[in-house]
Short mmCIF file of C-alpha atoms and ligand atoms in Angstrom, two decimals:
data_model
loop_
_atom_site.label_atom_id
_atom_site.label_comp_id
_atom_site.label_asym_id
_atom_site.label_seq_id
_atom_site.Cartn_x
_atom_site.Cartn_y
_atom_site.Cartn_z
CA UNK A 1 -85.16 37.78 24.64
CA UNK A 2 -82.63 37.65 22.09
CA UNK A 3 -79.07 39.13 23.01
CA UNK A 4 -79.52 42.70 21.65
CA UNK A 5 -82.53 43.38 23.11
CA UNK A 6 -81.40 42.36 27.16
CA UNK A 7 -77.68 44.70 26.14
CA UNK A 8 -79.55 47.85 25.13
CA UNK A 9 -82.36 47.58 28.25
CA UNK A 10 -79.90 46.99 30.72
CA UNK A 11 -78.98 50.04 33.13
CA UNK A 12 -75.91 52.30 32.27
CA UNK A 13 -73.37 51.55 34.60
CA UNK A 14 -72.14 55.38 34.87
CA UNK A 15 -75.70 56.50 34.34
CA UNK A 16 -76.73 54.35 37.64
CA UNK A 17 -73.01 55.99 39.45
CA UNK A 18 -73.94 59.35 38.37
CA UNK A 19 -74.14 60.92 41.82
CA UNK A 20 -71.43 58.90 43.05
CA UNK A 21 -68.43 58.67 40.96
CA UNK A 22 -67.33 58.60 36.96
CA UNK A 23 -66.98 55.02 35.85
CA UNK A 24 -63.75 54.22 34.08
CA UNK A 25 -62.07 51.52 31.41
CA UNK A 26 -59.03 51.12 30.36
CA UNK A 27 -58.95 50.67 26.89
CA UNK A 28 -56.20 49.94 24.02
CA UNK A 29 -56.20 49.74 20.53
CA UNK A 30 -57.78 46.54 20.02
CA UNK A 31 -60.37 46.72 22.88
CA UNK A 32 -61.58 49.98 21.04
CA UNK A 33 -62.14 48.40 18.45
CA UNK A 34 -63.98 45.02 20.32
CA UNK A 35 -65.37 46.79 23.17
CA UNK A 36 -66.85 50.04 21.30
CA UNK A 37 -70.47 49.49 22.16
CA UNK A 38 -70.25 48.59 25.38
CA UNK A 39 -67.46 51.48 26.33
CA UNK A 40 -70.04 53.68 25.03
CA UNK A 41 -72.60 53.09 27.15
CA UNK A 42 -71.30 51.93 29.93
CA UNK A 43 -68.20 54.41 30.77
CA UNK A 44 -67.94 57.97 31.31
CA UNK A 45 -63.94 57.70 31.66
CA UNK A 46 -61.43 55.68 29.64
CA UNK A 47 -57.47 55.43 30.87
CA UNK A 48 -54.73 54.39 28.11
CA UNK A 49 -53.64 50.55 29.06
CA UNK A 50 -50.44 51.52 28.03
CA UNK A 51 -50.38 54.05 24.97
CA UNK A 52 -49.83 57.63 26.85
CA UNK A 53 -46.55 55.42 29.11
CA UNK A 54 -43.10 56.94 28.58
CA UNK A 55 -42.01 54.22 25.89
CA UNK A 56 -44.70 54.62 23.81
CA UNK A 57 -45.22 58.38 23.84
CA UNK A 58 -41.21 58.98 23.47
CA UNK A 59 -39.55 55.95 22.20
CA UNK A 60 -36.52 58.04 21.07
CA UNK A 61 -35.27 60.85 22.72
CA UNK A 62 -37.24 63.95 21.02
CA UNK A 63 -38.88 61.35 18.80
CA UNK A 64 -42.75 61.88 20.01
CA UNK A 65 -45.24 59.77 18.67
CA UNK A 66 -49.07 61.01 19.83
CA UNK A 67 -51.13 59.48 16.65
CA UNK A 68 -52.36 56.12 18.82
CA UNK A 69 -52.93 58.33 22.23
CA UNK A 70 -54.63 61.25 19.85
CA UNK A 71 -57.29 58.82 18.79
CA UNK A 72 -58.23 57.72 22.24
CA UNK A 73 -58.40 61.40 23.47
CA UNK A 74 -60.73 62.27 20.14
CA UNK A 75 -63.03 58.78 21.28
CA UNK A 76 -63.63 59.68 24.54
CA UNK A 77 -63.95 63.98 23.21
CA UNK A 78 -66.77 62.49 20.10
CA UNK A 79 -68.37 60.64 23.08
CA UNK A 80 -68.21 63.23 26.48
CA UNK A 81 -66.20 60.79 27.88
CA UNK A 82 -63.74 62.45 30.47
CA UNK A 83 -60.08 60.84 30.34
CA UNK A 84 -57.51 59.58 33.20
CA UNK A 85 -53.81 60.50 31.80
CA UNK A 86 -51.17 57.00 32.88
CA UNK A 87 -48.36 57.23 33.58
CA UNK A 88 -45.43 60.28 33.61
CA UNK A 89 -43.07 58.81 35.94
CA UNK A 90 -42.38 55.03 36.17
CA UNK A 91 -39.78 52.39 36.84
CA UNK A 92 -41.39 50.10 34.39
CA UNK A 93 -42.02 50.90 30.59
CA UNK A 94 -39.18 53.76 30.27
CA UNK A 95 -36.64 53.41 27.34
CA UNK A 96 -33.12 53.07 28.45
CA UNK A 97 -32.35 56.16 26.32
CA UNK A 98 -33.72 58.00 29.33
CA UNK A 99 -30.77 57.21 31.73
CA UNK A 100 -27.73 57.04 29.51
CA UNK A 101 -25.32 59.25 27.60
CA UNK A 102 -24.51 58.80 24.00
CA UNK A 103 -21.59 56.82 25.16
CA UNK A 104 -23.55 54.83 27.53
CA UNK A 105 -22.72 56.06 30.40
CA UNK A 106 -25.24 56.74 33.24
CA UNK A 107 -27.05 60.62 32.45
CA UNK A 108 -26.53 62.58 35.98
CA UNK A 109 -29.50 64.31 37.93
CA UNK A 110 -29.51 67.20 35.81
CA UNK A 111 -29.86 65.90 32.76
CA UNK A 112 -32.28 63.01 33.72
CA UNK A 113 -34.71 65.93 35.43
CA UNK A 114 -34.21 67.90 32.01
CA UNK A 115 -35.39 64.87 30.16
CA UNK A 116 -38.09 64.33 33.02
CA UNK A 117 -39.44 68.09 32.70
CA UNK A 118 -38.99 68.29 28.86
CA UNK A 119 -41.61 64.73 28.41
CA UNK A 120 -44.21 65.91 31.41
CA UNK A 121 -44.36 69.13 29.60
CA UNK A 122 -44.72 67.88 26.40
CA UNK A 123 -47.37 65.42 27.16
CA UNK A 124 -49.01 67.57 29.44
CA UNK A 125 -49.39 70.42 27.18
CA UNK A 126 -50.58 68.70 24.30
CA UNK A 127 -53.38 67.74 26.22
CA UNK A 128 -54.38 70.34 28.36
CA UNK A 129 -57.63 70.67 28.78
CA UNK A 130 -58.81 67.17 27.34
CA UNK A 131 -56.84 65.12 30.38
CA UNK A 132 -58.35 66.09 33.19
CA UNK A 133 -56.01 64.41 35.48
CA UNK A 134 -52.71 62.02 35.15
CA UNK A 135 -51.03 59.12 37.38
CA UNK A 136 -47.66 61.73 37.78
CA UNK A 137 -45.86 59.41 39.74
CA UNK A 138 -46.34 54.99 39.23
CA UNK A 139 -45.32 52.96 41.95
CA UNK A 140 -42.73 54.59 44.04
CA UNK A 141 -43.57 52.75 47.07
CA UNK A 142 -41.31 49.88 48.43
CA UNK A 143 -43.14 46.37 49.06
CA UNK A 144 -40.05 45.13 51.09
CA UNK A 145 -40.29 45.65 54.57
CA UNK A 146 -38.54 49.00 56.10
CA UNK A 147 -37.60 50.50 52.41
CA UNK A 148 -40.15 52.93 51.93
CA UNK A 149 -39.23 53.86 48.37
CA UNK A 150 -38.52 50.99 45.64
CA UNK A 151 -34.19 51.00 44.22
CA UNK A 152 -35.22 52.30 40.64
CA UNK A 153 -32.92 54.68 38.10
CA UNK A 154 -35.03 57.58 38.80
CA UNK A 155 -33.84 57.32 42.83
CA UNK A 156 -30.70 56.16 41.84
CA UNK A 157 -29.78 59.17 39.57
CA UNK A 158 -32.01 61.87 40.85
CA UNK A 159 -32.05 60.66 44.45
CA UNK A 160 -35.64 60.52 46.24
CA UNK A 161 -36.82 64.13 45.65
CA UNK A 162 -37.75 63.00 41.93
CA UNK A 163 -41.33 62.52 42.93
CA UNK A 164 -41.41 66.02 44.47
CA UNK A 165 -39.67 67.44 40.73
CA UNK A 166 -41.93 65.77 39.35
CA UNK A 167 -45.10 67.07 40.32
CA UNK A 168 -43.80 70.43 40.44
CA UNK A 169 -43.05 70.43 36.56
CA UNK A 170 -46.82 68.65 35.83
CA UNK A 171 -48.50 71.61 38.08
CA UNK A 172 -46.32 74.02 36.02
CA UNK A 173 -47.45 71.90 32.90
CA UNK A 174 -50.77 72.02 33.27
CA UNK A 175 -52.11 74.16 36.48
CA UNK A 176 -55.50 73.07 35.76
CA UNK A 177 -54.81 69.25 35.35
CA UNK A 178 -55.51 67.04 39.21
CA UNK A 179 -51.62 64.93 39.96
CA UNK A 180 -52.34 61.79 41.37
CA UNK A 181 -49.80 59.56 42.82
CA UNK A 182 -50.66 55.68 42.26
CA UNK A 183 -49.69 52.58 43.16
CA UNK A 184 -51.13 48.98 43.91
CA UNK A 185 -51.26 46.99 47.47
CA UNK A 186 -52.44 50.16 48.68
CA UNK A 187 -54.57 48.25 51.01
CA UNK A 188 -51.97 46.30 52.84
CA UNK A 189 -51.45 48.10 56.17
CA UNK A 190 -48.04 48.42 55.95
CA UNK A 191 -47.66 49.54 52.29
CA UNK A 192 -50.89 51.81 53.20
CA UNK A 193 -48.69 53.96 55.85
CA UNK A 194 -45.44 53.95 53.55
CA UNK A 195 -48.13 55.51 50.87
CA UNK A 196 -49.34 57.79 53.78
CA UNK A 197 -46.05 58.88 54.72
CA UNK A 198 -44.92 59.41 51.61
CA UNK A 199 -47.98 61.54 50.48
CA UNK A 200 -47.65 63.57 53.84
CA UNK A 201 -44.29 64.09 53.33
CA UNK A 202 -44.87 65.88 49.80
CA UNK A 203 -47.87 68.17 51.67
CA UNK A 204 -45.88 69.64 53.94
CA UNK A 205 -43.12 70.77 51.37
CA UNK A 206 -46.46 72.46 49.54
CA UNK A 207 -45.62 69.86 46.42
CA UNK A 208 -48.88 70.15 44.26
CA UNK A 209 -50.50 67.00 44.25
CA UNK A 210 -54.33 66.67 44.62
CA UNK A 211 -54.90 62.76 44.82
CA UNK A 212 -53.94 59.25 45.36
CA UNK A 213 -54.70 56.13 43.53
CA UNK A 214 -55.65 53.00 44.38
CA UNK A 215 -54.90 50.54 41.60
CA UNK A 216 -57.73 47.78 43.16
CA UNK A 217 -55.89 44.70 41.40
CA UNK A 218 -58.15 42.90 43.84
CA UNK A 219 -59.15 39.01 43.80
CA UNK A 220 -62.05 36.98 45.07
CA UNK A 221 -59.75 36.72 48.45
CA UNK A 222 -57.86 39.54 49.11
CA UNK A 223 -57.78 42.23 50.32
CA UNK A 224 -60.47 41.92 52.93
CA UNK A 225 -63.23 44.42 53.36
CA UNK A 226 -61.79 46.34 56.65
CA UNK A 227 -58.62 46.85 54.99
CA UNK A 228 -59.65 48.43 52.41
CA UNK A 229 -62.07 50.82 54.61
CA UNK A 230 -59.05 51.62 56.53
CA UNK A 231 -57.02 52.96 53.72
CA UNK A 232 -59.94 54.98 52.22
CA UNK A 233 -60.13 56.25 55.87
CA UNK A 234 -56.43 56.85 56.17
CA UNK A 235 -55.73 58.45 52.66
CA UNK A 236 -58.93 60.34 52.99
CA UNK A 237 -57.58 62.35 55.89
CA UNK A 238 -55.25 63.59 53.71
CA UNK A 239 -57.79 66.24 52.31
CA UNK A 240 -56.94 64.33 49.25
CA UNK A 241 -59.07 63.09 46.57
CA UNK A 242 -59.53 58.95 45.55
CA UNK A 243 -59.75 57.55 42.42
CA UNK A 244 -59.88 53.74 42.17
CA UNK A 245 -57.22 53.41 38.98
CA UNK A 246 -57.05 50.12 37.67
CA UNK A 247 -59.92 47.86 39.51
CA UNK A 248 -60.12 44.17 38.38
CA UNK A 249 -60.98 41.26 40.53
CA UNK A 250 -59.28 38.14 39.73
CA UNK A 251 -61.03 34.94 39.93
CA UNK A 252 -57.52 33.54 41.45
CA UNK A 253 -55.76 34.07 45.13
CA UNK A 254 -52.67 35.70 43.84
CA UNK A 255 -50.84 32.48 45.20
CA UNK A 256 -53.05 29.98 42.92
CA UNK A 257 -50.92 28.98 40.13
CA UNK A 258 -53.73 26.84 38.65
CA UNK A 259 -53.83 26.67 34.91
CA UNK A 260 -56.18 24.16 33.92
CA UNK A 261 -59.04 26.12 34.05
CA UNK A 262 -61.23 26.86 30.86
CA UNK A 263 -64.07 28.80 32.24
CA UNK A 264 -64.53 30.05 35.81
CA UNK A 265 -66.51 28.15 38.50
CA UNK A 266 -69.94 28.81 39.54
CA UNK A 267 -68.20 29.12 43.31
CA UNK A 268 -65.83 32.08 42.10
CA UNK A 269 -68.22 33.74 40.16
CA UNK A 270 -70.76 34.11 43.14
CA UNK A 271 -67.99 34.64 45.55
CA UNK A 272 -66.85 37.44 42.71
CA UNK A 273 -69.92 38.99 42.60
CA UNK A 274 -70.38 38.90 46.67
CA UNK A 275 -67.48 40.54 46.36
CA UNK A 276 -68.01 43.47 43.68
CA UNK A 277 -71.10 43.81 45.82
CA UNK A 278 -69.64 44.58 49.24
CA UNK A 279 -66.76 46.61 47.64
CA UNK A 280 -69.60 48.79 46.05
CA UNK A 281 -71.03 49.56 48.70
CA UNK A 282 -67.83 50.67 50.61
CA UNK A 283 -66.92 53.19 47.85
CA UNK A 284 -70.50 54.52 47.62
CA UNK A 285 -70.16 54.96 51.66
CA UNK A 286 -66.88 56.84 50.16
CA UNK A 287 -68.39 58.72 47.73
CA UNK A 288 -67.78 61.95 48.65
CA UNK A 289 -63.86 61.41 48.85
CA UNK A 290 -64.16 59.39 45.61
CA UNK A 291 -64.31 60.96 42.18
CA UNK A 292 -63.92 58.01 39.94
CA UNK A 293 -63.26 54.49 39.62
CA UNK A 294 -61.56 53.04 36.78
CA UNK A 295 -61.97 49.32 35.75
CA UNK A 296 -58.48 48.10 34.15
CA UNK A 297 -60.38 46.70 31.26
CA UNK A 298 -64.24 46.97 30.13
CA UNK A 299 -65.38 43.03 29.44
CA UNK A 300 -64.12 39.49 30.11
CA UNK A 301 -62.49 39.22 26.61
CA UNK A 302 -59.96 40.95 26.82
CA UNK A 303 -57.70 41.55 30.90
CA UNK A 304 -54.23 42.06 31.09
CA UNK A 305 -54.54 39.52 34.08
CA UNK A 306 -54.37 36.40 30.83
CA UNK A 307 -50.70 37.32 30.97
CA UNK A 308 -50.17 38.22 34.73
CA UNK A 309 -48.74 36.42 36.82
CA UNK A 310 -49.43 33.52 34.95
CA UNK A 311 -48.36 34.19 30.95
CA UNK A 312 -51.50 32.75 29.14
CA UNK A 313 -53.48 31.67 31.75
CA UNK A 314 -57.19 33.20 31.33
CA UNK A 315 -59.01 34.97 34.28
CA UNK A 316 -62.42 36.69 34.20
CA UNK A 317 -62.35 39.80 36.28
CA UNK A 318 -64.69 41.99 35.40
CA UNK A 319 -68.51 42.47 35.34
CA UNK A 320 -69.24 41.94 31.76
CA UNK A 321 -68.54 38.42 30.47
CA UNK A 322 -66.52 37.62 27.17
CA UNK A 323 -69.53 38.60 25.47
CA UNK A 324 -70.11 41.91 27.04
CA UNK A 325 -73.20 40.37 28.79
CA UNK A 326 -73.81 41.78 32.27
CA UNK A 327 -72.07 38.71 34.72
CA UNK A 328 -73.92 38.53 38.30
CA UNK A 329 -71.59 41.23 39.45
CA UNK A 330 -73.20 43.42 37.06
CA UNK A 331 -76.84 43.30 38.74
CA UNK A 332 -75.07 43.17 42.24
CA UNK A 333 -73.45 46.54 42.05
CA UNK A 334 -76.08 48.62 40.58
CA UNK A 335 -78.71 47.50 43.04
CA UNK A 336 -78.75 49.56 45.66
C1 LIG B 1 -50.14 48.05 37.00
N1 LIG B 1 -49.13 47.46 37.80
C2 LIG B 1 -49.66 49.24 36.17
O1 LIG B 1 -49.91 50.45 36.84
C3 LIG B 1 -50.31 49.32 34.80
O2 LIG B 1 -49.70 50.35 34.07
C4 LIG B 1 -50.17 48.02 34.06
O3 LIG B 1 -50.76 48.11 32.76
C5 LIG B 1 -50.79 46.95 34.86
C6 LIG B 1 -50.77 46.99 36.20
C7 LIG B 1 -49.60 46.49 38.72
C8 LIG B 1 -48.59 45.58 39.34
C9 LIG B 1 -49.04 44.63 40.22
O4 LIG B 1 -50.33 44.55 40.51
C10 LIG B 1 -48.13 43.77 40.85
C11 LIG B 1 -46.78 43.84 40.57
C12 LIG B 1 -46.34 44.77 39.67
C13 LIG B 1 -47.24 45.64 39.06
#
């Protein structure tokens, strides 16, 4: 069969996840461009890689620029694909303008939740009604020991209610959009219960939020299987909903500095796709506390994981190869 005709009979990926959960890519410029086909027909969802963060939506204070997060909102519109609004709140990919005076200074909590408030309900507004939910809050949780939430400017300045503000402005935003709070080790026991604590903390002060997400920036090692049925558990008994955010599963422990690798081994592709497999069938067990799950990427050509943590080292995480052919993942997770 020549390569067309085994793309176009293969099974839709969200077609075959219909009942179960949307299916989600993140996409950027250039992988729109690359990936079109295969985002198409494979993905119901699509999430900004990094277009709709803080620095690129408001580089200057006031100074909005929407034309680059506009077209990915009219692609996914022209093609009934739903989309997943990242990030509002972050420590990472904010301008400095954010936290300083005209003279440099440090802003006080006032101003920096004016600023806060004035870009949620910018963003927010412009698309209400095409973003059906949004990461409000990236990453707030501590991966040292007892600190529960990470030393960043936004608890440094506003102090550790700024998760709690917030929410509160996206709900007043948008009343309609669904505020998920996201970060990634989410698995790890004890980053797991500083999530949960967190998360139960905001419930009982009535803050609106309606979900958490798991990033999934998973490898062929880690995290095992019972760990991540035990956070599904735990953040399910939140009366919360799950989306998996930003799934990828590297083809390297996180320790394994290797870079001599030009193409992945047989052995980490099968153990990949053992993998995808068994993860599969925990979120489909899941299913009815998951509502999507979000690939960080589409296809092998193109993962943010080339630059992270090794700069420039290639990985292959995903179930398309680098030329969108289905990998042995593929088959794994839609047979079921
Ligand atoms: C994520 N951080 C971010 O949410 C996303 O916006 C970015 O494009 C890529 C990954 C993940 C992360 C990690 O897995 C380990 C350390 C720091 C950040």
């Amino acid at each position: 069969m020549t390569r067309n005709v085994r793309e176009n009979n293969i099974p839709s990926l969200h077609e075959v996840y219909q009942e179960n959960f949307k299916i989600g890519a993140a996409v950027n410029p250039k992988t729109l461009q690359m990936q079109r086909d295969l985002l198409k027909k494979h993905f119901n969802s699509i999430t900004a890689e990094n277009e709709m963060k803080f620095e690129e939506l408001q580089p200057l204070e006031g100074k909005f620029k929407f034309d680059v997060a506009d077209q990915m909102v009219d692609f996914a519109q022209a093609n009934g694909m739903q989309v997943r609004g990242h990030a509002l709140v972050w420590h990472n990919q904010t301008p400095e303008w954010m936290f300083l005076n005209d003279d440099g200074t440090t802003v006080d909590r006032e101003l920096l939740l004016e600023r806060m408030k004035s870009h949620i309900t910018t963003v927010m507004q412009r698309y209400k009604g095409k973003i059906f939910c949004w990461d409000v809050v990236n990453e707030a949780v501590s991966d040292d020991g007892e600190e529960i939430l990470r030393k960043s400017r936004w608890t440094e300045i506003i102090g550790e209610d700024f998760i709690e503000y917030a929410f509160r402005f996206a709900h007043e935003a948008d009343p309609e959009a669904l505020l998920f709070y996201n970060d990634y080790n989410e698995s790890d026991p004890i980053k797991r219960d500083k999530i949960y604590k967190l998360v139960t903390a905001l419930l009982e002060k009535d803050v609106p939020i309606h979900g958490i997400g798991l990033q999934a920036h998973w490898n062929i090692k880690q995290p095992s299987y019972e760990n991540v049925k035990e956070a599904l558990e735990k953040y399910a008994s939140l009366g919360l909903r799950i989306h998996l955010t930003e799934l990828d599963m590297s083809v390297f422990e996180f320790s394994d500095r290797r870079t001599d690798l030009t193409e992945p081994t047989e052995e980490m592709l099968s153990l990949q796709a053992k993998r995808y497999d068994k993860f599969f069938d925990i979120l489909r067990e899941y299913s009815n506390v998951i509502d999507s799950v979000t690939f960080w990427g589409a296809a092998d050509d193109y993962t943010w994981l080339s630059g992270f943590p090794v700069r420039g080292r290639k990985n292959w995480p995903f179930v398309f190869d680098e030329t969108h052919l289905p990998k042995e993942s593929f088959w794994k997770i839609i047979d079921f």
